[in-house]
mmCIF file of C-alpha atoms in Angstrom:
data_model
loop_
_atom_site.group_PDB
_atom_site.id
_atom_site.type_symbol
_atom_site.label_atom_id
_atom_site.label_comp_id
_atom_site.label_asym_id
_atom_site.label_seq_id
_atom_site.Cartn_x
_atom_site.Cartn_y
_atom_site.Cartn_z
ATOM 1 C CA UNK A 13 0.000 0.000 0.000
ATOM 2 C CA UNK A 14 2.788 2.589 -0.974
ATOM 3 C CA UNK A 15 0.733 5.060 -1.992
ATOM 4 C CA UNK A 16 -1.961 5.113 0.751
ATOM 5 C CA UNK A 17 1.175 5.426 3.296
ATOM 6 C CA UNK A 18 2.988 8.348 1.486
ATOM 7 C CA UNK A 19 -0.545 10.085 1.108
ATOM 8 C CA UNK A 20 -1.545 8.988 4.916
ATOM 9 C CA UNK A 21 1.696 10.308 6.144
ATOM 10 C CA UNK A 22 1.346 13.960 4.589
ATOM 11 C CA UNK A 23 -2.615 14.114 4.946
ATOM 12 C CA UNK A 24 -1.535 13.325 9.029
ATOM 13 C CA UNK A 25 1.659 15.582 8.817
ATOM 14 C CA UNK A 26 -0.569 18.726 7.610
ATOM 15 C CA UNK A 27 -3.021 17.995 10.704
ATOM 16 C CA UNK A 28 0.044 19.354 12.854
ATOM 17 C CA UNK A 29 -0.419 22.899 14.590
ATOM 18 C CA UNK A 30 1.264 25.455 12.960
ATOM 19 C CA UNK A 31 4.500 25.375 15.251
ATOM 20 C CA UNK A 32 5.064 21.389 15.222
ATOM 21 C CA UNK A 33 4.585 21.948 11.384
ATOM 22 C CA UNK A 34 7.453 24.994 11.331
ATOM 23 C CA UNK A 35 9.691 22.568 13.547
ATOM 24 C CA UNK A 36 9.263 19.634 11.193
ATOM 25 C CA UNK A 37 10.323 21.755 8.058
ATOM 26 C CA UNK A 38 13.018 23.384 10.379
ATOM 27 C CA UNK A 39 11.291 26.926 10.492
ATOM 28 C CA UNK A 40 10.973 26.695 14.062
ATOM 29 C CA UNK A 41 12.386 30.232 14.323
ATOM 30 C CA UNK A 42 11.895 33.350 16.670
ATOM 31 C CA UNK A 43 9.773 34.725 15.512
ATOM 32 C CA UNK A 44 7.695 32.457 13.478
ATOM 33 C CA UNK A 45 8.602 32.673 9.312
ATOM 34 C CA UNK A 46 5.449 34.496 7.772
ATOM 35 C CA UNK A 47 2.674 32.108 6.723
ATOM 36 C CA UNK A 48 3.180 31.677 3.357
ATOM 37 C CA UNK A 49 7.094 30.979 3.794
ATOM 38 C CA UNK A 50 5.861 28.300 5.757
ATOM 39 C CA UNK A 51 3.667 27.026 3.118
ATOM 40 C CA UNK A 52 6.406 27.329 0.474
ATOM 41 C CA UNK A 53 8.146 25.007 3.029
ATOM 42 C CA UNK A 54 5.354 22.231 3.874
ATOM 43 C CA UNK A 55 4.822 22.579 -0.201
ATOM 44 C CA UNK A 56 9.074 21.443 -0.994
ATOM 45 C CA UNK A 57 7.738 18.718 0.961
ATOM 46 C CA UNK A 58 4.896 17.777 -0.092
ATOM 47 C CA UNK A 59 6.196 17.842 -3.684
ATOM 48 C CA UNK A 60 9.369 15.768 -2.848
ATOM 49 C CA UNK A 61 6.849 13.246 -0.911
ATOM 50 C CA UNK A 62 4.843 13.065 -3.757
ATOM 51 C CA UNK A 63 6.843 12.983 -7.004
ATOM 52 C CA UNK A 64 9.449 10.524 -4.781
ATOM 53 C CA UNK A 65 6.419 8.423 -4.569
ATOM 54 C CA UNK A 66 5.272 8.839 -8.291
ATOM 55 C CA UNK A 67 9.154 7.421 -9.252
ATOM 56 C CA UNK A 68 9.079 4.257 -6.527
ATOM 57 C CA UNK A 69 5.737 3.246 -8.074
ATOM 58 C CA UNK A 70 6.828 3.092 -11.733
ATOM 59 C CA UNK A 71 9.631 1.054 -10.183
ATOM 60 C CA UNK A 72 7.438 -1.101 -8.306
ATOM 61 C CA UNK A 73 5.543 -1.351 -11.839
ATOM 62 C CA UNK A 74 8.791 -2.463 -13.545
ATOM 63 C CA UNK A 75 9.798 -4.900 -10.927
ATOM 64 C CA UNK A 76 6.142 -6.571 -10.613
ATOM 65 C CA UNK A 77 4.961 -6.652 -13.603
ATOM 66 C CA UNK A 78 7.815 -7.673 -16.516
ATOM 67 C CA UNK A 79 6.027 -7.969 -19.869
ATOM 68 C CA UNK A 80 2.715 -8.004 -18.226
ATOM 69 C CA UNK A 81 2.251 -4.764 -20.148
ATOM 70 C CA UNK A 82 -1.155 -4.014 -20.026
ATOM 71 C CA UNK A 83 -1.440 -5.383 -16.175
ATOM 72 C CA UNK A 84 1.408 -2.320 -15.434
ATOM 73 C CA UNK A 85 -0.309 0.155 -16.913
ATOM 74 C CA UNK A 86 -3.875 -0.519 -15.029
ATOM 75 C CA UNK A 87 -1.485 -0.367 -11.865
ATOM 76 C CA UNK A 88 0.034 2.872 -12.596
ATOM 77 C CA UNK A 89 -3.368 4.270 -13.618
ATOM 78 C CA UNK A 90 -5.290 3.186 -10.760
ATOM 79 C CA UNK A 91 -2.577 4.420 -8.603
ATOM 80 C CA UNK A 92 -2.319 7.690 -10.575
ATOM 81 C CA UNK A 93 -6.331 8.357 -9.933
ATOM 82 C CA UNK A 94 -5.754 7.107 -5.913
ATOM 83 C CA UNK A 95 -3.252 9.977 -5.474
ATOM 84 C CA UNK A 96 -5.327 12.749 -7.241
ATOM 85 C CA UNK A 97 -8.384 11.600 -5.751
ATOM 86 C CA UNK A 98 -6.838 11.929 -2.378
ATOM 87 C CA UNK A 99 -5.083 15.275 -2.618
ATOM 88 C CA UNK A 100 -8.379 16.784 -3.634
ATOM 89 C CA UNK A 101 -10.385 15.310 -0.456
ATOM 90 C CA UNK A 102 -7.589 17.006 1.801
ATOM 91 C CA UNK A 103 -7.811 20.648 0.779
ATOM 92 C CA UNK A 104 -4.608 21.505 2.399
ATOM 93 C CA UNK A 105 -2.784 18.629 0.499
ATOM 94 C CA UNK A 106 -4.137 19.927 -2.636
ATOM 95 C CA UNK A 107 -3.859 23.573 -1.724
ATOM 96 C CA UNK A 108 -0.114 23.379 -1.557
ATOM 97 C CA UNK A 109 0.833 20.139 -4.153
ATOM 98 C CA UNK A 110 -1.088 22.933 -6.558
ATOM 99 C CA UNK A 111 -3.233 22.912 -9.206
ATOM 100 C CA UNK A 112 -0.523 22.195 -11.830
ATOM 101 C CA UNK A 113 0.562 19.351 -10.124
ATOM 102 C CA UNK A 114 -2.688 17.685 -9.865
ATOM 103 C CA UNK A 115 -3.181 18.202 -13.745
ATOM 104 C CA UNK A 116 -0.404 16.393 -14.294
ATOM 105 C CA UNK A 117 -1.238 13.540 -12.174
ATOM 106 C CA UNK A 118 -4.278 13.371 -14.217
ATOM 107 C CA UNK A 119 -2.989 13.539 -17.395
ATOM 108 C CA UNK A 120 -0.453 10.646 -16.408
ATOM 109 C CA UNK A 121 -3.774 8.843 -15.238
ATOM 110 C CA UNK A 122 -5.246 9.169 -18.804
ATOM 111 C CA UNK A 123 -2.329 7.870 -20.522
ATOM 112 C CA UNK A 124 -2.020 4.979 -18.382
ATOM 113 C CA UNK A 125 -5.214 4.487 -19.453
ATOM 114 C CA UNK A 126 -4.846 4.652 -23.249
ATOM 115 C CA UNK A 127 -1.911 2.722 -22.535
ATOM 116 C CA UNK A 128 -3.734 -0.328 -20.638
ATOM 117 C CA UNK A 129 -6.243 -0.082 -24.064
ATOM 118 C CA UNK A 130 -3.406 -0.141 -26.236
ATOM 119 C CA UNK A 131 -1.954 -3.245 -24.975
ATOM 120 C CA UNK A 132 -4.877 -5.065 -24.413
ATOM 121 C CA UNK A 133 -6.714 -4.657 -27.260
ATOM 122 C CA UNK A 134 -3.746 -3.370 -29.791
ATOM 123 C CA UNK A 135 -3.138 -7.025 -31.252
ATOM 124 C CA UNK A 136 -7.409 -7.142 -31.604
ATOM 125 C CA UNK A 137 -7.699 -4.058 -33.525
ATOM 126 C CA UNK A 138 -4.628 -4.832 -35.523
ATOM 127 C CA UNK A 139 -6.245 -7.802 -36.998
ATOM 128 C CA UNK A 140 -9.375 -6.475 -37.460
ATOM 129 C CA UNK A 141 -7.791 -3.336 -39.396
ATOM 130 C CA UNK A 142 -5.464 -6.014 -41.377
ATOM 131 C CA UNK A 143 -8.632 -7.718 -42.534
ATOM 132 C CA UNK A 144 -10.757 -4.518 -43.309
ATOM 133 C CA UNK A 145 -7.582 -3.448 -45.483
ATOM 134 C CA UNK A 146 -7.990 -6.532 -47.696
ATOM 135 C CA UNK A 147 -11.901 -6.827 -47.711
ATOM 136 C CA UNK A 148 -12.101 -6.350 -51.227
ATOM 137 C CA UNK A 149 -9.930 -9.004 -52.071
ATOM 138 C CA UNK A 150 -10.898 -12.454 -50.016
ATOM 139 C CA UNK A 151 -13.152 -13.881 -47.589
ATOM 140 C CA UNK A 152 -12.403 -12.940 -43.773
ATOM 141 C CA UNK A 153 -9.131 -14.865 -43.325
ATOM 142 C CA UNK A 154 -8.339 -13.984 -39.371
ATOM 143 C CA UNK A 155 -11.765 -15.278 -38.069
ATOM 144 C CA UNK A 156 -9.430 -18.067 -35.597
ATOM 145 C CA UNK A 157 -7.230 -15.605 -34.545
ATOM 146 C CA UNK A 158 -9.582 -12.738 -33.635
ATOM 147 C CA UNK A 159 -11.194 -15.790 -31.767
ATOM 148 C CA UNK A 160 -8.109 -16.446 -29.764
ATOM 149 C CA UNK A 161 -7.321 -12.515 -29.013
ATOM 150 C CA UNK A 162 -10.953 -12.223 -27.383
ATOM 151 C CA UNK A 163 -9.998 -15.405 -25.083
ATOM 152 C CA UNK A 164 -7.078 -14.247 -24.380
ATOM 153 C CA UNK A 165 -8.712 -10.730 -23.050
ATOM 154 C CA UNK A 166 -11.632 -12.736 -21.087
ATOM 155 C CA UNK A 167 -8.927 -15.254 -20.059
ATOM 156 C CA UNK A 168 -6.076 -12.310 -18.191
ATOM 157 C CA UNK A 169 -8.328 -10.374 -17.522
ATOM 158 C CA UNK A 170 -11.377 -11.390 -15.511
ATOM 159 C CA UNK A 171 -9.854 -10.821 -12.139
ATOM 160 C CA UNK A 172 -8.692 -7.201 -13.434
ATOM 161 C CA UNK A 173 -10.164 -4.087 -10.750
ATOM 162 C CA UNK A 174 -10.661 -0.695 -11.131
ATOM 163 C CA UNK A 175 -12.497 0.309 -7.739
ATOM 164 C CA UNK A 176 -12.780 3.852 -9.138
ATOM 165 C CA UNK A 177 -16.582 3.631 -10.852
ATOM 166 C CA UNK A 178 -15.782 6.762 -12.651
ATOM 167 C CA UNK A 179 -12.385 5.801 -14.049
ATOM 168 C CA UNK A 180 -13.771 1.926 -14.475
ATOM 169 C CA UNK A 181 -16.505 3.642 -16.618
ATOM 170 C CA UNK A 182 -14.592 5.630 -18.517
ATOM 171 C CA UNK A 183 -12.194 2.859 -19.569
ATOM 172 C CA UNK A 184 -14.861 0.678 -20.868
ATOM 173 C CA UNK A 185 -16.003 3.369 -22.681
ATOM 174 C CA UNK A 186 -12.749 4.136 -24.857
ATOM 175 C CA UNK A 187 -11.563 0.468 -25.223
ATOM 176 C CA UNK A 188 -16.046 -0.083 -26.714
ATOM 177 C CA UNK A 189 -15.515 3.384 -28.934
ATOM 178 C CA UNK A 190 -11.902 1.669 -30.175
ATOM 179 C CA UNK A 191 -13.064 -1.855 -30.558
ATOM 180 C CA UNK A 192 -16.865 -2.039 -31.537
ATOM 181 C CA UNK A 193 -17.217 -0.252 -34.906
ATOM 182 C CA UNK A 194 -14.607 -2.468 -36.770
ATOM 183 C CA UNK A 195 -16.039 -5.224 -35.038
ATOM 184 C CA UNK A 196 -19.078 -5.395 -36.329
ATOM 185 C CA UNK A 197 -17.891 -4.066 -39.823
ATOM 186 C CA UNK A 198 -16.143 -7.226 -39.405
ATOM 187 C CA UNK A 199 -18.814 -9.478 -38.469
ATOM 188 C CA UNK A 200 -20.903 -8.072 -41.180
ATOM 189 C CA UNK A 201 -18.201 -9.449 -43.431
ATOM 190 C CA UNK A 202 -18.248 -12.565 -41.954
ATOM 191 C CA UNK A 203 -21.584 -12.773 -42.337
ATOM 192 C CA UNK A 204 -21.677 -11.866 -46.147
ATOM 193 C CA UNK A 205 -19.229 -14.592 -47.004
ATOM 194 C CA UNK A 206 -21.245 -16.435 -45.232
ATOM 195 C CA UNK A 207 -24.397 -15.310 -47.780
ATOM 196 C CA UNK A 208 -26.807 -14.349 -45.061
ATOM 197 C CA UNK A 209 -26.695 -10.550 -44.885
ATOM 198 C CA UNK A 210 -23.801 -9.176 -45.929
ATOM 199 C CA UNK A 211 -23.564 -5.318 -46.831
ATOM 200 C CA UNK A 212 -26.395 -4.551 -44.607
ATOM 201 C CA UNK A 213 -26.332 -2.452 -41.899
ATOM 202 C CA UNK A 214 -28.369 -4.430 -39.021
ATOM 203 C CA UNK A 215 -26.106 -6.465 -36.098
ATOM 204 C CA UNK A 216 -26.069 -10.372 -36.919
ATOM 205 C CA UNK A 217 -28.170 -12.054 -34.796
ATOM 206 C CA UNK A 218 -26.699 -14.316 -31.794
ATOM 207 C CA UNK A 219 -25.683 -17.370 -33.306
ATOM 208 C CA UNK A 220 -25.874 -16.747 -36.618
ATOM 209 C CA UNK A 221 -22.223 -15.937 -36.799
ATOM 210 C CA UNK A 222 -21.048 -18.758 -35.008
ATOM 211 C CA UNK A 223 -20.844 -21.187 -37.919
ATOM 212 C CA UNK A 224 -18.283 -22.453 -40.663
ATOM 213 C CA UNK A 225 -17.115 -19.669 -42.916
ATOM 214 C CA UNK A 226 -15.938 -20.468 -46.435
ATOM 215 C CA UNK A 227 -12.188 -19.172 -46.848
ATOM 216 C CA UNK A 228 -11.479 -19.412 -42.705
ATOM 217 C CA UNK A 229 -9.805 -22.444 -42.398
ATOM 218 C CA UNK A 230 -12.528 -23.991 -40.943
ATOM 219 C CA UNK A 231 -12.993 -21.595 -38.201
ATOM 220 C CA UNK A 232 -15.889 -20.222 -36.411
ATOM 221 C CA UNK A 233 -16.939 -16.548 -35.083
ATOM 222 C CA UNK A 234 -17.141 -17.172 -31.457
ATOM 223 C CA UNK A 235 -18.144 -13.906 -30.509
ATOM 224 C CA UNK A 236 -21.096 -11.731 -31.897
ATOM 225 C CA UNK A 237 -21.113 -8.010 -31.860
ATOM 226 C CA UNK A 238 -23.296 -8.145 -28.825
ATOM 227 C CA UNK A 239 -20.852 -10.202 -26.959
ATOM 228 C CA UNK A 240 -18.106 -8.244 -27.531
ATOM 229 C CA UNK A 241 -20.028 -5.513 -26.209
ATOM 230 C CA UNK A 242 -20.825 -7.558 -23.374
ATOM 231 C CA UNK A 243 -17.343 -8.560 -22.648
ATOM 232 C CA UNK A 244 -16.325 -5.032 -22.075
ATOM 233 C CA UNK A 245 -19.155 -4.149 -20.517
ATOM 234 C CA UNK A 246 -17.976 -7.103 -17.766
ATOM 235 C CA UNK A 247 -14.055 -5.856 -18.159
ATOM 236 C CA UNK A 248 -13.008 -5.063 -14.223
ATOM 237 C CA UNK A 249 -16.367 -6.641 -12.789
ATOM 238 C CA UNK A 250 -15.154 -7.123 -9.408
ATOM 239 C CA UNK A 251 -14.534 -3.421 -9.316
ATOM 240 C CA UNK A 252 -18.387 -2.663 -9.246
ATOM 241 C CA UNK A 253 -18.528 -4.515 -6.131
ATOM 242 C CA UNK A 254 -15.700 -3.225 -4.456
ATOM 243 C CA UNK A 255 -15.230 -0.069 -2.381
ATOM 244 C CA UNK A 256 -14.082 2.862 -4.132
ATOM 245 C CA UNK A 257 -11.133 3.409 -1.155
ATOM 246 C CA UNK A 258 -9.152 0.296 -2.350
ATOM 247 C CA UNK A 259 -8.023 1.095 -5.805
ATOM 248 C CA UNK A 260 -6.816 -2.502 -6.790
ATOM 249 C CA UNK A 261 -5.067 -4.450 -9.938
ATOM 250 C CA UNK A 262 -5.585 -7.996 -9.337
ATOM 251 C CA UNK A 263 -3.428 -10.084 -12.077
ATOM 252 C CA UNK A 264 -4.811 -14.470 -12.740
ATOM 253 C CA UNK A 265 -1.815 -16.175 -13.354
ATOM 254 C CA UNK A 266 -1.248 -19.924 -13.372
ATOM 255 C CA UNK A 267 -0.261 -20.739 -10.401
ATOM 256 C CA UNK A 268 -1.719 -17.944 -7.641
ATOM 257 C CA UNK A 269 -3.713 -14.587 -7.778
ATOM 258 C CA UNK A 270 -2.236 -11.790 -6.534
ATOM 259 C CA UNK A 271 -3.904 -8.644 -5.419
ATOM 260 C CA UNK A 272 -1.910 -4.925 -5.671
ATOM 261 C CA UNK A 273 -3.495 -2.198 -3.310
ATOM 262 C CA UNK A 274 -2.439 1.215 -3.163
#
């Protein structure tokens, strides 16, 4: 829980009367330093608290996480949104990390979050776009491994939290704008090779998809349009049952699951 301690220990630290707080930044003077030189001071240390804590934490990410990519950058962003979450609550945290600062928390939080996207569904959307490229010219040819991409999302990622409802909402919401529309042009294509419907506009119908396609290599659609949709829609499900104070990546692996709080 790194980041709960380093936010703990300054939230507790600012709860100090005014002359424990001058002694602890060594302005325990005669007389007292004018307020705001004191806040100057209490903000050097806030600042070195915070950004020290912003550096162990992509460390922590390096060390923990290895190639787990996508995993690292859900950490980082749900870590991101803990720390500017909490520094609004406690005004005087806020008041002297600064406006700026926060900002830029939050912009780190964001790109976290198109990163987690990225590497989750970057290999999905790169087949789909590799297919759409060469419509014109064959059959859908990467039905098996769009398949396989989709398992492998529902398969890593089903013990995957975002406590934040907010944040948890938002990220479904870019990874369905990224991922829906050339997956059901897709579909659609499927479909037409298929000879039931192609070229029109409507969503197949459950099941319909989910048989042979000429030029596949035998393979199947195992996933309409709706249950896509319904996939992300589920993507960090424990997360709507959790808390929002525990902000929490929780990675399935093979042999033990292990849960990250910050």
């Amino acid at each position: 829980p790194l980041a709960a301690y380093a936010i703990n220990f300054l939230r507790r630290l600012l709860e100090y009367p005014v002359p424990a707080l001058a002694a602890a930044v060594g302005a325990d003077t005669e007389p007292p330093p004018p307020r705001a030189d004191l806040d100057a001071l209490l903000a050097d240390v806030c600042h070195g608290v915070a950004d020290a804590l912003v550096v162990n934490l992509e460390h922590k990410a390096e060390g923990g996480y290895g190639k787990q990519h996508a995993l690292r950058a859900l950490f980082l962003m749900n870590n991101a949104q803990y720390v500017v979450r909490h520094a609004k609550r406690c005004k005087e945290l806020g008041r002297l990390l600064g406006s700026r600062w926060q900002a830029e928390r939050k912009a780190e939080m964001h790109a976290h979050a198109d990163e987690y996207r990225q590497r989750s569904f970057g290999r999905l959307l790169e087949l789909l776009a590799r297919d759409a490229e060469n419509a014109e010219a064959h059959a859908p040819l990467g039905v098996g491994k769009v398949n396989s991409a989709l398992d492998e999302i529902a398969r890593l990622q089903r013990h995957w939290t975002v406590a934040d409802a907010s944040l948890r909402d938002r990220v479904r919401r870019s990874v369905a704008r990224a991922v829906l529309p050339p997956y059901e042009a897709f579909a659609e294509r499927v479909l037409a090779a298929k000879g039931k419907g192609g070229g029109t506009d409507a969503t197949p119908p459950a099941g319909v998809l989910k048989k042979m396609i000429p030029g596949t290599g035998g393979a199947s659609l195992r996933y309409t349009p709706a249950e896509v949709e319904a996939l992300i829609a589920s993507l960090f499900a424990h997360g709507d049952e959790a808390a929002d104070e525990a902000t929490t990546a929780t990675p399935a692996t093979s042999s033990s699951a292990a849960t990250h709080r910050v």
